[in-house]
Amino acid sequence: MNVLIPADTIRERLDALAIQISQAYEGKPPVTVVGILNGCLMFVADLVRRIDLPLRVAFITASSYRGDATTPGKLVIHDGLLPDLKGRHVLLLDDILDTGKTLTRVVSHLIDLGVASVKVGVLLRKIGRQEVPFEPDFIGFTIPDKFVVGYGLDFDDEYRHLPYIGVLEGKE
Ligand code: XMP
């Protein structure tokens, strides 16, 4: 495993992102942070603890990668864990923007649910693979086209617990 982003670098970047997000929502009605499971696990948990504003936290599931690192499957969205988001301001958080298909689909799903606004934050934006035009409002790090794991990201549901982002050897 090669470390791409060490844990202390993630922490420093989250401090800065939290300031940016707090400034964007300061004085506005409480935001509902919606994390896309399972990859958002660490990102949501660490980011919301740095935001000193009234907010709600909720989760949605969207999965397309099923064990195979390179071949995406069909995208399936489950919103059964969501509270009523009608008229709410939503900050959607995902681990990584790759082709852009997941976030595009989830954003339109939230709009269909009647949200008042959606902003999007991603921990990682992979360069060179985007297929759908999509511009996140908040970005943690821009990374090269490598398959990364750790800090919530998995390969076949392994490695999520690592405190850093690493590149899996053999997948480079
Ligand atoms: P799209 O292509 O829809 O993909 O933007 C977003 C989802 O794909 C998964 N993904 C990865 N997961 N390492 C991972 O562990 C990666 O390098 C990677 N690239 C994409 C991830 O689930 C993300 O939400």
mmCIF file of C-alpha atoms and ligand atoms in Angstrom:
data_model
loop_
_atom_site.group_PDB
_atom_site.id
_atom_site.type_symbol
_atom_site.label_atom_id
_atom_site.label_comp_id
_atom_site.label_asym_id
_atom_site.label_seq_id
_atom_site.Cartn_x
_atom_site.Cartn_y
_atom_site.Cartn_z
ATOM 1 C CA MET A 1 0.000 0.000 0.000
ATOM 2 C CA ASN A 2 1.412 3.384 -0.969
ATOM 3 C CA VAL A 3 0.202 6.316 1.128
ATOM 4 C CA LEU A 4 -1.171 9.034 -1.143
ATOM 5 C CA ILE A 5 -2.663 11.363 1.493
ATOM 6 C CA PRO A 6 -1.473 10.935 5.095
ATOM 7 C CA ALA A 7 -3.914 11.230 7.994
ATOM 8 C CA ASP A 8 -2.526 14.560 9.248
ATOM 9 C CA THR A 9 -2.904 16.104 5.774
ATOM 10 C CA ILE A 10 -6.562 14.969 5.707
ATOM 11 C CA ARG A 11 -7.123 16.565 9.118
ATOM 12 C CA GLU A 12 -5.618 19.893 8.026
ATOM 13 C CA ARG A 13 -7.664 19.965 4.833
ATOM 14 C CA LEU A 14 -10.882 19.187 6.747
ATOM 15 C CA ASP A 15 -10.198 22.169 9.050
ATOM 16 C CA ALA A 16 -10.074 24.433 5.989
ATOM 17 C CA LEU A 17 -13.109 22.834 4.315
ATOM 18 C CA ALA A 18 -15.161 23.216 7.494
ATOM 19 C CA ILE A 19 -14.391 26.938 7.566
ATOM 20 C CA GLN A 20 -15.411 27.278 3.902
ATOM 21 C CA ILE A 21 -18.672 25.375 4.509
ATOM 22 C CA SER A 22 -19.474 27.280 7.701
ATOM 23 C CA GLN A 23 -19.050 30.584 5.846
ATOM 24 C CA ALA A 24 -21.346 29.362 3.053
ATOM 25 C CA TYR A 25 -24.169 28.484 5.490
ATOM 26 C CA GLU A 26 -23.667 31.144 8.175
ATOM 27 C CA GLY A 27 -26.921 32.994 8.879
ATOM 28 C CA LYS A 28 -28.904 30.607 6.645
ATOM 29 C CA PRO A 29 -31.542 28.064 7.772
ATOM 30 C CA PRO A 30 -30.008 24.847 9.216
ATOM 31 C CA VAL A 31 -28.448 22.630 6.574
ATOM 32 C CA THR A 32 -29.070 18.900 6.294
ATOM 33 C CA VAL A 33 -25.800 17.094 5.602
ATOM 34 C CA VAL A 34 -26.550 13.996 3.503
ATOM 35 C CA GLY A 35 -23.711 11.493 3.201
ATOM 36 C CA ILE A 36 -23.603 8.860 0.482
ATOM 37 C CA LEU A 37 -22.902 5.524 2.194
ATOM 38 C CA ASN A 38 -20.662 3.659 2.673
ATOM 39 C CA GLY A 39 -17.640 5.577 1.448
ATOM 40 C CA CYS A 40 -18.615 8.858 3.162
ATOM 41 C CA LEU A 41 -18.315 7.298 6.625
ATOM 42 C CA MET A 42 -15.130 8.993 7.892
ATOM 43 C CA PHE A 43 -15.518 12.145 5.792
ATOM 44 C CA VAL A 44 -18.963 12.964 7.204
ATOM 45 C CA ALA A 45 -18.050 12.035 10.774
ATOM 46 C CA ASP A 46 -14.875 14.141 10.798
ATOM 47 C CA LEU A 47 -16.273 17.095 8.845
ATOM 48 C CA VAL A 48 -19.539 17.673 10.754
ATOM 49 C CA ARG A 49 -17.635 17.747 14.051
ATOM 50 C CA ARG A 50 -15.720 20.761 12.728
ATOM 51 C CA ILE A 51 -18.830 22.740 11.699
ATOM 52 C CA ASP A 52 -20.125 24.962 14.471
ATOM 53 C CA LEU A 53 -23.603 25.600 13.033
ATOM 54 C CA PRO A 54 -26.994 23.991 13.686
ATOM 55 C CA LEU A 55 -27.272 21.076 11.255
ATOM 56 C CA ARG A 56 -28.895 17.720 10.646
ATOM 57 C CA VAL A 57 -27.094 14.585 9.463
ATOM 58 C CA ALA A 58 -28.696 11.951 7.244
ATOM 59 C CA PHE A 59 -27.587 9.234 4.861
ATOM 60 C CA ILE A 60 -28.481 7.828 1.471
ATOM 61 C CA THR A 61 -27.048 4.746 -0.198
ATOM 62 C CA ALA A 62 -25.833 4.672 -3.772
ATOM 63 C CA SER A 63 -23.771 1.759 -4.931
ATOM 64 C CA SER A 64 -22.351 0.846 -8.287
ATOM 65 C CA TYR A 65 -18.959 -0.759 -7.651
ATOM 66 C CA ARG A 66 -19.441 -4.341 -6.530
ATOM 67 C CA GLY A 67 -16.104 -5.919 -5.689
ATOM 68 C CA ASP A 68 -14.501 -5.224 -9.021
ATOM 69 C CA ALA A 69 -12.320 -2.107 -9.020
ATOM 70 C CA THR A 70 -12.638 -1.321 -12.699
ATOM 71 C CA THR A 71 -16.103 -2.424 -13.818
ATOM 72 C CA PRO A 72 -18.962 -0.317 -12.442
ATOM 73 C CA GLY A 73 -22.328 -2.036 -12.090
ATOM 74 C CA LYS A 74 -25.773 -0.499 -12.227
ATOM 75 C CA LEU A 75 -26.296 2.388 -9.805
ATOM 76 C CA VAL A 76 -28.852 1.612 -7.094
ATOM 77 C CA ILE A 77 -30.111 4.398 -4.793
ATOM 78 C CA HIS A 78 -31.782 3.639 -1.442
ATOM 79 C CA ASP A 79 -33.286 6.636 0.353
ATOM 80 C CA GLY A 80 -35.126 4.784 3.112
ATOM 81 C CA LEU A 81 -32.849 6.283 5.804
ATOM 82 C CA LEU A 82 -33.602 9.879 4.795
ATOM 83 C CA PRO A 83 -35.886 12.152 6.820
ATOM 84 C CA ASP A 84 -38.360 14.343 4.899
ATOM 85 C CA LEU A 85 -36.120 16.718 2.946
ATOM 86 C CA LYS A 86 -38.873 18.759 1.307
ATOM 87 C CA GLY A 87 -37.902 22.444 1.529
ATOM 88 C CA ARG A 88 -34.567 21.663 3.239
ATOM 89 C CA HIS A 89 -31.144 22.993 2.286
ATOM 90 C CA VAL A 90 -28.920 19.970 1.649
ATOM 91 C CA LEU A 91 -25.154 19.578 1.650
ATOM 92 C CA LEU A 92 -24.498 16.281 -0.127
ATOM 93 C CA LEU A 93 -21.161 14.648 0.769
ATOM 94 C CA ASP A 94 -19.429 11.868 -1.140
ATOM 95 C CA ASP A 95 -16.035 10.255 -0.839
ATOM 96 C CA ILE A 96 -14.923 10.594 -4.438
ATOM 97 C CA LEU A 97 -15.966 12.100 -7.749
ATOM 98 C CA ASP A 98 -14.854 9.712 -10.470
ATOM 99 C CA THR A 99 -17.024 9.596 -13.632
ATOM 100 C CA GLY A 100 -19.553 11.955 -11.999
ATOM 101 C CA LYS A 101 -22.481 9.613 -12.624
ATOM 102 C CA THR A 102 -23.253 8.874 -8.961
ATOM 103 C CA LEU A 103 -23.405 12.496 -7.853
ATOM 104 C CA THR A 104 -25.403 13.559 -10.904
ATOM 105 C CA ARG A 105 -27.983 10.854 -10.187
ATOM 106 C CA VAL A 106 -28.161 11.500 -6.448
ATOM 107 C CA VAL A 107 -28.502 15.271 -6.906
ATOM 108 C CA SER A 108 -31.429 14.803 -9.309
ATOM 109 C CA HIS A 109 -32.980 12.312 -6.868
ATOM 110 C CA LEU A 110 -32.779 14.944 -4.086
ATOM 111 C CA ILE A 111 -34.288 17.599 -6.362
ATOM 112 C CA ASP A 112 -37.159 15.172 -7.092
ATOM 113 C CA LEU A 113 -37.672 14.907 -3.318
ATOM 114 C CA GLY A 114 -38.290 18.672 -3.218
ATOM 115 C CA VAL A 115 -35.166 20.013 -1.489
ATOM 116 C CA ALA A 116 -34.782 23.811 -1.373
ATOM 117 C CA SER A 117 -31.126 23.695 -2.452
ATOM 118 C CA VAL A 118 -28.252 21.234 -2.893
ATOM 119 C CA LYS A 119 -24.556 21.928 -2.575
ATOM 120 C CA VAL A 120 -22.048 19.122 -3.031
ATOM 121 C CA GLY A 121 -18.798 18.375 -1.222
ATOM 122 C CA VAL A 122 -16.354 15.627 -2.150
ATOM 123 C CA LEU A 123 -13.280 14.526 -0.295
ATOM 124 C CA LEU A 124 -11.515 13.495 -3.509
ATOM 125 C CA ARG A 125 -11.844 14.447 -7.141
ATOM 126 C CA LYS A 126 -10.155 12.015 -9.528
ATOM 127 C CA ILE A 127 -8.696 13.687 -12.580
ATOM 128 C CA GLY A 128 -9.114 12.255 -16.060
ATOM 129 C CA ARG A 129 -12.152 9.975 -15.675
ATOM 130 C CA GLN A 130 -15.084 12.339 -15.531
ATOM 131 C CA GLU A 131 -17.773 11.422 -18.073
ATOM 132 C CA VAL A 132 -20.591 13.710 -16.934
ATOM 133 C CA PRO A 133 -20.068 17.469 -16.446
ATOM 134 C CA PHE A 134 -20.368 18.078 -12.715
ATOM 135 C CA GLU A 135 -18.769 20.751 -10.543
ATOM 136 C CA PRO A 136 -18.727 20.157 -6.766
ATOM 137 C CA ASP A 137 -18.987 23.212 -4.496
ATOM 138 C CA PHE A 138 -16.381 21.926 -2.034
ATOM 139 C CA ILE A 139 -13.391 19.702 -2.868
ATOM 140 C CA GLY A 140 -10.904 18.198 -0.422
ATOM 141 C CA PHE A 141 -8.160 16.960 -2.732
ATOM 142 C CA THR A 142 -7.621 16.485 -6.440
ATOM 143 C CA ILE A 143 -5.979 13.131 -7.115
ATOM 144 C CA PRO A 144 -4.526 11.317 -10.138
ATOM 145 C CA ASP A 145 -6.349 8.451 -11.868
ATOM 146 C CA LYS A 146 -5.427 5.702 -9.374
ATOM 147 C CA PHE A 147 -7.692 3.327 -7.467
ATOM 148 C CA VAL A 148 -7.581 4.585 -3.885
ATOM 149 C CA VAL A 149 -8.673 3.017 -0.612
ATOM 150 C CA GLY A 150 -8.801 3.977 3.056
ATOM 151 C CA TYR A 151 -10.566 6.682 5.065
ATOM 152 C CA GLY A 152 -13.937 5.151 4.098
ATOM 153 C CA LEU A 153 -12.977 4.013 0.590
ATOM 154 C CA ASP A 154 -12.873 0.298 -0.025
ATOM 155 C CA PHE A 155 -11.865 -2.486 -2.306
ATOM 156 C CA ASP A 156 -14.381 -5.305 -1.887
ATOM 157 C CA ASP A 157 -15.410 -3.710 1.461
ATOM 158 C CA GLU A 158 -11.882 -3.926 2.843
ATOM 159 C CA TYR A 159 -9.529 -1.079 3.847
ATOM 160 C CA ARG A 160 -12.267 1.401 4.851
ATOM 161 C CA HIS A 161 -10.819 1.678 8.348
ATOM 162 C CA LEU A 162 -7.401 3.001 7.294
ATOM 163 C CA PRO A 163 -6.789 6.544 8.628
ATOM 164 C CA TYR A 164 -5.060 7.610 5.386
ATOM 165 C CA ILE A 165 -5.795 7.415 1.644
ATOM 166 C CA GLY A 166 -3.618 4.845 -0.078
ATOM 167 C CA VAL A 167 -3.093 3.419 -3.539
ATOM 168 C CA LEU A 168 -3.499 -0.350 -3.643
ATOM 169 C CA GLU A 169 -0.402 -2.017 -5.061
ATOM 170 C CA GLY A 170 -1.245 -3.962 -8.212
ATOM 171 C CA LYS A 171 -4.122 -1.565 -8.986
ATOM 172 C CA GLU A 172 -1.819 1.332 -9.970
HETATM 173 P P1 XMP B 1 -18.686 7.891 -10.101
HETATM 174 O O1 XMP B 1 -17.943 7.218 -11.219
HETATM 175 O O2 XMP B 1 -20.142 7.650 -10.184
HETATM 176 O O3 XMP B 1 -18.152 7.080 -8.871
HETATM 177 O O4 XMP B 1 -18.286 9.342 -9.936
HETATM 178 C C1 XMP B 1 -18.329 7.434 -7.573
HETATM 179 C C2 XMP B 1 -18.227 6.196 -6.731
HETATM 180 O O5 XMP B 1 -17.335 5.216 -7.308
HETATM 181 C C3 XMP B 1 -16.537 4.640 -6.319
HETATM 182 N N1 XMP B 1 -15.117 4.873 -6.649
HETATM 183 C C4 XMP B 1 -14.085 4.456 -5.942
HETATM 184 N N2 XMP B 1 -14.030 3.750 -4.798
HETATM 185 N N3 XMP B 1 -11.673 3.869 -4.828
HETATM 186 C C5 XMP B 1 -12.813 3.475 -4.248
HETATM 187 O O6 XMP B 1 -12.742 2.851 -3.208
HETATM 188 C C6 XMP B 1 -11.635 4.578 -5.991
HETATM 189 O O7 XMP B 1 -10.554 4.938 -6.477
HETATM 190 C C7 XMP B 1 -12.917 4.877 -6.564
HETATM 191 N N4 XMP B 1 -13.277 5.561 -7.680
HETATM 192 C C8 XMP B 1 -14.639 5.534 -7.682
HETATM 193 C C9 XMP B 1 -16.958 5.298 -5.010
HETATM 194 O O8 XMP B 1 -17.895 4.461 -4.386
HETATM 195 C C10 XMP B 1 -17.638 6.576 -5.401
HETATM 196 O O9 XMP B 1 -18.636 7.004 -4.505
#
